[in-house]
Amino acid sequence: MKLQSLVLAAATALTMTTAFAVPAGTWSVAAGAHYVDPKSDNGTLNNGLSVDVDGDVRPTISGEYFIANNVGVELLAAIPFHHDFTLNNANGKEIYTGKTQHLPPTLSLQYHFDDYNLPMNVKPFVGVGVNYTMFFKEKLNNSEGLDLKLDDSVGVAGHIGLDIPFAATESFRIDARYMDIKTDATLNGTDIGEIDISPWVYGVAFVKQF
């Protein structure tokens, strides 16, 4: 289901409240889950094998501190995401399968809108920041003697979302992030090319302000 459909369904289900500016000095915590959806065509390695990385969903938590009215600094954290991947030849035949885990902490500067008279007084927000992705536990299946390593990645991240309030300090959140995640791969210490994951990350969460 597209993000727009999720937004409309959630907005219809919740009662109307009034949206106000979030004052400077406020903290918020969001607990939920996110689905990492890698881009298609994740690159071709130096040996001619193309890469296909699948998605994964995991619980997430974020904290945001508002440095000015409606302006917050947010840090997103999660438990490790798990990704299976395949390496295919030029004919699309699967040659290797493998798996990896990663942690993608993301720091963003965000602006929360208000007083726009949107349905159900939802509060949209936008953000931009930096993502640092740490890869670990890389493994190629059925490939004794082959040691695959993926380098950590640093890239820009964008964030859009809606907070749908149902109490003075509590909201339901729907959001989407773009993360620029590219990692250099080595096999037995030899550089074999770049894997471009660069996913959209879709999530829902319960948000509490303090």
PDB file of C-alpha atoms in Angstrom:
ATOM      1  CA  MET A   1       0.000   0.000   0.000  1.00  0.00           C
ATOM      2  CA  LYS A   2       1.348   3.440  -0.903  1.00  0.00           C
ATOM      3  CA  LEU A   3       2.246   5.951   1.793  1.00  0.00           C
ATOM      4  CA  GLN A   4      -0.587   8.280   0.690  1.00  0.00           C
ATOM      5  CA  SER A   5      -3.178   5.538   1.248  1.00  0.00           C
ATOM      6  CA  LEU A   6      -1.813   4.814   4.731  1.00  0.00           C
ATOM      7  CA  VAL A   7      -2.008   8.503   5.624  1.00  0.00           C
ATOM      8  CA  LEU A   8      -5.645   8.784   4.522  1.00  0.00           C
ATOM      9  CA  ALA A   9      -6.683   5.605   6.320  1.00  0.00           C
ATOM     10  CA  ALA A  10      -5.030   6.661   9.579  1.00  0.00           C
ATOM     11  CA  ALA A  11      -6.440  10.186   9.410  1.00  0.00           C
ATOM     12  CA  THR A  12      -9.981   8.890   8.942  1.00  0.00           C
ATOM     13  CA  ALA A  13      -9.691   6.604  11.944  1.00  0.00           C
ATOM     14  CA  LEU A  14      -8.566   9.216  14.465  1.00  0.00           C
ATOM     15  CA  THR A  15     -10.516  11.937  16.282  1.00  0.00           C
ATOM     16  CA  MET A  16     -10.024  15.619  15.649  1.00  0.00           C
ATOM     17  CA  THR A  17      -7.722  17.663  17.846  1.00  0.00           C
ATOM     18  CA  THR A  18      -6.131  21.095  17.494  1.00  0.00           C
ATOM     19  CA  ALA A  19      -2.571  21.474  16.186  1.00  0.00           C
ATOM     20  CA  PHE A  20      -0.253  23.939  17.949  1.00  0.00           C
ATOM     21  CA  ALA A  21       3.387  24.862  17.570  1.00  0.00           C
ATOM     22  CA  VAL A  22       5.798  22.588  19.427  1.00  0.00           C
ATOM     23  CA  PRO A  23       7.670  24.930  21.814  1.00  0.00           C
ATOM     24  CA  ALA A  24      11.421  25.087  22.134  1.00  0.00           C
ATOM     25  CA  GLY A  25      12.750  22.845  24.909  1.00  0.00           C
ATOM     26  CA  THR A  26      10.259  20.050  24.224  1.00  0.00           C
ATOM     27  CA  TRP A  27      11.424  16.442  23.986  1.00  0.00           C
ATOM     28  CA  SER A  28       9.599  13.750  22.030  1.00  0.00           C
ATOM     29  CA  VAL A  29      10.133  10.003  21.795  1.00  0.00           C
ATOM     30  CA  ALA A  30       8.755   7.867  18.947  1.00  0.00           C
ATOM     31  CA  ALA A  31       8.563   4.063  19.191  1.00  0.00           C
ATOM     32  CA  GLY A  32       7.454   1.989  16.223  1.00  0.00           C
ATOM     33  CA  ALA A  33       8.716  -0.059  13.296  1.00  0.00           C
ATOM     34  CA  HIS A  34      10.297   0.687   9.921  1.00  0.00           C
ATOM     35  CA  TYR A  35      10.626  -1.247   6.681  1.00  0.00           C
ATOM     36  CA  VAL A  36      13.877  -0.794   4.751  1.00  0.00           C
ATOM     37  CA  ASP A  37      13.094  -1.110   1.027  1.00  0.00           C
ATOM     38  CA  PRO A  38      16.349  -1.132  -1.004  1.00  0.00           C
ATOM     39  CA  LYS A  39      16.369   0.371  -4.475  1.00  0.00           C
ATOM     40  CA  SER A  40      16.199  -2.021  -7.415  1.00  0.00           C
ATOM     41  CA  ASP A  41      19.446  -2.796  -9.264  1.00  0.00           C
ATOM     42  CA  ASN A  42      21.924  -2.713  -6.393  1.00  0.00           C
ATOM     43  CA  GLY A  43      24.997  -2.600  -8.619  1.00  0.00           C
ATOM     44  CA  THR A  44      27.324  -4.844 -10.607  1.00  0.00           C
ATOM     45  CA  LEU A  45      30.559  -6.057  -9.056  1.00  0.00           C
ATOM     46  CA  ASN A  46      33.941  -6.217 -10.784  1.00  0.00           C
ATOM     47  CA  ASN A  47      33.460  -9.936 -11.507  1.00  0.00           C
ATOM     48  CA  GLY A  48      30.313  -9.159 -13.527  1.00  0.00           C
ATOM     49  CA  LEU A  49      27.867 -10.388 -10.897  1.00  0.00           C
ATOM     50  CA  SER A  50      24.851  -8.156 -10.292  1.00  0.00           C
ATOM     51  CA  VAL A  51      23.565  -7.633  -6.753  1.00  0.00           C
ATOM     52  CA  ASP A  52      19.984  -7.895  -5.503  1.00  0.00           C
ATOM     53  CA  VAL A  53      19.306  -6.938  -1.852  1.00  0.00           C
ATOM     54  CA  ASP A  54      15.965  -7.676  -0.189  1.00  0.00           C
ATOM     55  CA  GLY A  55      14.112  -5.622   2.435  1.00  0.00           C
ATOM     56  CA  ASP A  56      13.514  -6.044   6.159  1.00  0.00           C
ATOM     57  CA  VAL A  57      11.389  -4.593   8.945  1.00  0.00           C
ATOM     58  CA  ARG A  58      12.520  -3.983  12.527  1.00  0.00           C
ATOM     59  CA  PRO A  59      11.450  -2.062  15.651  1.00  0.00           C
ATOM     60  CA  THR A  60      12.819   1.484  15.851  1.00  0.00           C
ATOM     61  CA  ILE A  61      13.001   4.306  18.365  1.00  0.00           C
ATOM     62  CA  SER A  62      13.828   7.973  17.929  1.00  0.00           C
ATOM     63  CA  GLY A  63      14.305  10.941  20.193  1.00  0.00           C
ATOM     64  CA  GLU A  64      13.856  14.571  19.165  1.00  0.00           C
ATOM     65  CA  TYR A  65      14.776  17.775  20.998  1.00  0.00           C
ATOM     66  CA  PHE A  66      13.209  21.041  19.823  1.00  0.00           C
ATOM     67  CA  ILE A  67      15.880  23.741  19.671  1.00  0.00           C
ATOM     68  CA  ALA A  68      13.296  26.338  18.552  1.00  0.00           C
ATOM     69  CA  ASN A  69       9.542  26.418  18.081  1.00  0.00           C
ATOM     70  CA  ASN A  70       8.700  23.580  15.629  1.00  0.00           C
ATOM     71  CA  VAL A  71      12.422  22.972  14.893  1.00  0.00           C
ATOM     72  CA  GLY A  72      13.853  19.733  16.246  1.00  0.00           C
ATOM     73  CA  VAL A  73      17.004  17.628  16.124  1.00  0.00           C
ATOM     74  CA  GLU A  74      16.153  13.921  15.863  1.00  0.00           C
ATOM     75  CA  LEU A  75      18.230  10.773  16.294  1.00  0.00           C
ATOM     76  CA  LEU A  76      16.827   7.529  14.877  1.00  0.00           C
ATOM     77  CA  ALA A  77      18.002   4.154  16.201  1.00  0.00           C
ATOM     78  CA  ALA A  78      16.931   0.537  15.628  1.00  0.00           C
ATOM     79  CA  ILE A  79      17.804  -3.031  16.382  1.00  0.00           C
ATOM     80  CA  PRO A  80      19.904  -4.560  13.564  1.00  0.00           C
ATOM     81  CA  PHE A  81      18.239  -4.962  10.194  1.00  0.00           C
ATOM     82  CA  HIS A  82      18.841  -8.309   8.429  1.00  0.00           C
ATOM     83  CA  HIS A  83      19.205  -8.455   4.635  1.00  0.00           C
ATOM     84  CA  ASP A  84      19.468 -11.450   2.353  1.00  0.00           C
ATOM     85  CA  PHE A  85      21.094 -10.827  -1.031  1.00  0.00           C
ATOM     86  CA  THR A  86      21.844 -12.679  -4.232  1.00  0.00           C
ATOM     87  CA  LEU A  87      24.684 -12.372  -6.735  1.00  0.00           C
ATOM     88  CA  ASN A  88      23.534 -13.142 -10.277  1.00  0.00           C
ATOM     89  CA  ASN A  89      25.404 -13.615 -13.553  1.00  0.00           C
ATOM     90  CA  ALA A  90      24.702 -11.687 -16.766  1.00  0.00           C
ATOM     91  CA  ASN A  91      21.872 -14.087 -17.610  1.00  0.00           C
ATOM     92  CA  GLY A  92      20.181 -13.486 -14.272  1.00  0.00           C
ATOM     93  CA  LYS A  93      21.154 -16.896 -12.885  1.00  0.00           C
ATOM     94  CA  GLU A  94      21.734 -16.963  -9.148  1.00  0.00           C
ATOM     95  CA  ILE A  95      25.404 -17.737  -8.403  1.00  0.00           C
ATOM     96  CA  TYR A  96      25.709 -16.911  -4.711  1.00  0.00           C
ATOM     97  CA  THR A  97      23.347 -16.053  -1.870  1.00  0.00           C
ATOM     98  CA  GLY A  98      24.349 -14.316   1.299  1.00  0.00           C
ATOM     99  CA  LYS A  99      23.245 -12.209   4.234  1.00  0.00           C
ATOM    100  CA  THR A 100      24.334  -9.218   6.257  1.00  0.00           C
ATOM    101  CA  GLN A 101      23.163  -7.108   9.166  1.00  0.00           C
ATOM    102  CA  HIS A 102      23.361  -3.357   9.591  1.00  0.00           C
ATOM    103  CA  LEU A 103      22.593  -0.534  12.001  1.00  0.00           C
ATOM    104  CA  PRO A 104      21.613   2.796  10.398  1.00  0.00           C
ATOM    105  CA  PRO A 105      21.608   5.585  13.045  1.00  0.00           C
ATOM    106  CA  THR A 106      20.382   8.790  11.425  1.00  0.00           C
ATOM    107  CA  LEU A 107      20.640  12.362  12.720  1.00  0.00           C
ATOM    108  CA  SER A 108      18.213  14.902  11.219  1.00  0.00           C
ATOM    109  CA  LEU A 109      17.238  18.550  11.544  1.00  0.00           C
ATOM    110  CA  GLN A 110      13.446  18.773  11.197  1.00  0.00           C
ATOM    111  CA  TYR A 111      10.708  21.358  10.798  1.00  0.00           C
ATOM    112  CA  HIS A 112       7.155  20.631  11.986  1.00  0.00           C
ATOM    113  CA  PHE A 113       4.363  22.631  10.325  1.00  0.00           C
ATOM    114  CA  ASP A 114       1.170  23.791  12.032  1.00  0.00           C
ATOM    115  CA  ASP A 115      -1.952  25.944  11.457  1.00  0.00           C
ATOM    116  CA  TYR A 116      -2.461  24.661   7.930  1.00  0.00           C
ATOM    117  CA  ASN A 117      -6.069  23.502   8.517  1.00  0.00           C
ATOM    118  CA  LEU A 118      -5.293  20.053   7.160  1.00  0.00           C
ATOM    119  CA  PRO A 119      -7.752  17.158   7.667  1.00  0.00           C
ATOM    120  CA  MET A 120      -7.831  16.018  11.303  1.00  0.00           C
ATOM    121  CA  ASN A 121      -5.289  18.779  12.108  1.00  0.00           C
ATOM    122  CA  VAL A 122      -2.375  16.565  11.178  1.00  0.00           C
ATOM    123  CA  LYS A 123       1.088  18.085  11.549  1.00  0.00           C
ATOM    124  CA  PRO A 124       3.368  17.421   8.568  1.00  0.00           C
ATOM    125  CA  PHE A 125       7.129  17.668   8.966  1.00  0.00           C
ATOM    126  CA  VAL A 126      10.236  17.531   6.820  1.00  0.00           C
ATOM    127  CA  GLY A 127      13.847  16.877   7.703  1.00  0.00           C
ATOM    128  CA  VAL A 128      17.324  16.480   6.283  1.00  0.00           C
ATOM    129  CA  GLY A 129      20.371  14.944   7.876  1.00  0.00           C
ATOM    130  CA  VAL A 130      23.108  12.357   7.766  1.00  0.00           C
ATOM    131  CA  ASN A 131      22.993   8.570   7.961  1.00  0.00           C
ATOM    132  CA  TYR A 132      25.818   6.352   9.221  1.00  0.00           C
ATOM    133  CA  THR A 133      25.326   2.666   8.393  1.00  0.00           C
ATOM    134  CA  MET A 134      27.433  -0.027  10.067  1.00  0.00           C
ATOM    135  CA  PHE A 135      27.539  -3.438   8.363  1.00  0.00           C
ATOM    136  CA  PHE A 136      28.472  -6.631  10.184  1.00  0.00           C
ATOM    137  CA  LYS A 137      28.029 -10.419  10.108  1.00  0.00           C
ATOM    138  CA  GLU A 138      28.415 -10.565   6.328  1.00  0.00           C
ATOM    139  CA  LYS A 139      28.239 -14.091   4.949  1.00  0.00           C
ATOM    140  CA  LEU A 140      28.239 -15.852   1.574  1.00  0.00           C
ATOM    141  CA  ASN A 141      26.341 -19.131   1.737  1.00  0.00           C
ATOM    142  CA  ASN A 142      27.950 -22.357   0.476  1.00  0.00           C
ATOM    143  CA  SER A 143      31.216 -20.590  -0.301  1.00  0.00           C
ATOM    144  CA  GLU A 144      33.979 -21.916   1.926  1.00  0.00           C
ATOM    145  CA  GLY A 145      37.123 -19.844   1.795  1.00  0.00           C
ATOM    146  CA  LEU A 146      35.379 -16.674   0.591  1.00  0.00           C
ATOM    147  CA  ASP A 147      35.390 -13.838   3.128  1.00  0.00           C
ATOM    148  CA  LEU A 148      33.013 -10.999   2.222  1.00  0.00           C
ATOM    149  CA  LYS A 149      33.263  -7.620   3.963  1.00  0.00           C
ATOM    150  CA  LEU A 150      31.112  -4.510   3.529  1.00  0.00           C
ATOM    151  CA  ASP A 151      32.471  -1.105   4.528  1.00  0.00           C
ATOM    152  CA  ASP A 152      30.491   1.285   6.699  1.00  0.00           C
ATOM    153  CA  SER A 153      28.601   3.982   4.805  1.00  0.00           C
ATOM    154  CA  VAL A 154      27.976   7.700   5.352  1.00  0.00           C
ATOM    155  CA  GLY A 155      25.363   9.556   3.309  1.00  0.00           C
ATOM    156  CA  VAL A 156      22.614  12.143   3.282  1.00  0.00           C
ATOM    157  CA  ALA A 157      19.123  11.331   4.522  1.00  0.00           C
ATOM    158  CA  GLY A 158      15.766  12.978   3.868  1.00  0.00           C
ATOM    159  CA  HIS A 159      12.644  12.652   6.013  1.00  0.00           C
ATOM    160  CA  ILE A 160       8.942  13.443   5.487  1.00  0.00           C
ATOM    161  CA  GLY A 161       6.000  12.482   7.648  1.00  0.00           C
ATOM    162  CA  LEU A 162       2.729  13.258   9.384  1.00  0.00           C
ATOM    163  CA  ASP A 163       1.937  13.378  13.085  1.00  0.00           C
ATOM    164  CA  ILE A 164      -1.766  12.757  13.760  1.00  0.00           C
ATOM    165  CA  PRO A 165      -2.565  13.883  17.324  1.00  0.00           C
ATOM    166  CA  PHE A 166      -5.091  12.040  19.460  1.00  0.00           C
ATOM    167  CA  ALA A 167      -4.196  13.728  22.781  1.00  0.00           C
ATOM    168  CA  ALA A 168      -2.402  16.891  23.834  1.00  0.00           C
ATOM    169  CA  THR A 169       1.038  15.228  23.911  1.00  0.00           C
ATOM    170  CA  GLU A 170       0.464  11.988  21.981  1.00  0.00           C
ATOM    171  CA  SER A 171       0.376  11.315  18.262  1.00  0.00           C
ATOM    172  CA  PHE A 172       0.373   8.563  15.666  1.00  0.00           C
ATOM    173  CA  ARG A 173       3.164   9.008  13.095  1.00  0.00           C
ATOM    174  CA  ILE A 174       3.505   7.869   9.507  1.00  0.00           C
ATOM    175  CA  ASP A 175       6.806   8.687   7.821  1.00  0.00           C
ATOM    176  CA  ALA A 176       9.165   7.934   4.973  1.00  0.00           C
ATOM    177  CA  ARG A 177      12.905   8.422   4.738  1.00  0.00           C
ATOM    178  CA  TYR A 178      15.388   8.280   1.903  1.00  0.00           C
ATOM    179  CA  MET A 179      18.877   7.126   2.868  1.00  0.00           C
ATOM    180  CA  ASP A 180      21.933   7.303   0.624  1.00  0.00           C
ATOM    181  CA  ILE A 181      23.623   4.009   1.537  1.00  0.00           C
ATOM    182  CA  LYS A 182      26.500   2.815  -0.653  1.00  0.00           C
ATOM    183  CA  THR A 183      29.071   0.308   0.594  1.00  0.00           C
ATOM    184  CA  ASP A 184      32.386  -0.887  -0.870  1.00  0.00           C
ATOM    185  CA  ALA A 185      32.624  -4.689  -0.911  1.00  0.00           C
ATOM    186  CA  THR A 186      35.811  -6.709  -0.538  1.00  0.00           C
ATOM    187  CA  LEU A 187      36.288 -10.435  -1.068  1.00  0.00           C
ATOM    188  CA  ASN A 188      39.266 -12.017   0.693  1.00  0.00           C
ATOM    189  CA  GLY A 189      40.691  -8.509   1.061  1.00  0.00           C
ATOM    190  CA  THR A 190      40.294  -7.567  -2.630  1.00  0.00           C
ATOM    191  CA  ASP A 191      37.999  -4.716  -3.663  1.00  0.00           C
ATOM    192  CA  ILE A 192      35.196  -6.112  -5.847  1.00  0.00           C
ATOM    193  CA  GLY A 193      33.050  -3.005  -6.311  1.00  0.00           C
ATOM    194  CA  GLU A 194      30.270  -0.965  -4.770  1.00  0.00           C
ATOM    195  CA  ILE A 195      26.832  -2.100  -3.599  1.00  0.00           C
ATOM    196  CA  ASP A 196      24.196   0.632  -3.794  1.00  0.00           C
ATOM    197  CA  ILE A 197      21.328  -0.037  -1.354  1.00  0.00           C
ATOM    198  CA  SER A 198      19.967   3.553  -1.047  1.00  0.00           C
ATOM    199  CA  PRO A 199      16.567   2.541   0.356  1.00  0.00           C
ATOM    200  CA  TRP A 200      13.303   4.223   1.092  1.00  0.00           C
ATOM    201  CA  VAL A 201      12.414   3.505   4.700  1.00  0.00           C
ATOM    202  CA  TYR A 202       8.711   3.473   5.618  1.00  0.00           C
ATOM    203  CA  GLY A 203       7.497   3.555   9.198  1.00  0.00           C
ATOM    204  CA  VAL A 204       4.753   3.986  11.759  1.00  0.00           C
ATOM    205  CA  ALA A 205       5.208   5.004  15.380  1.00  0.00           C
ATOM    206  CA  PHE A 206       3.590   6.212  18.587  1.00  0.00           C
ATOM    207  CA  VAL A 207       4.930   9.639  19.584  1.00  0.00           C
ATOM    208  CA  LYS A 208       4.975  11.086  23.097  1.00  0.00           C
ATOM    209  CA  GLN A 209       6.035  14.649  23.947  1.00  0.00           C
ATOM    210  CA  PHE A 210       7.518  15.708  27.278  1.00  0.00           C
TER     211      PHE A 210
END
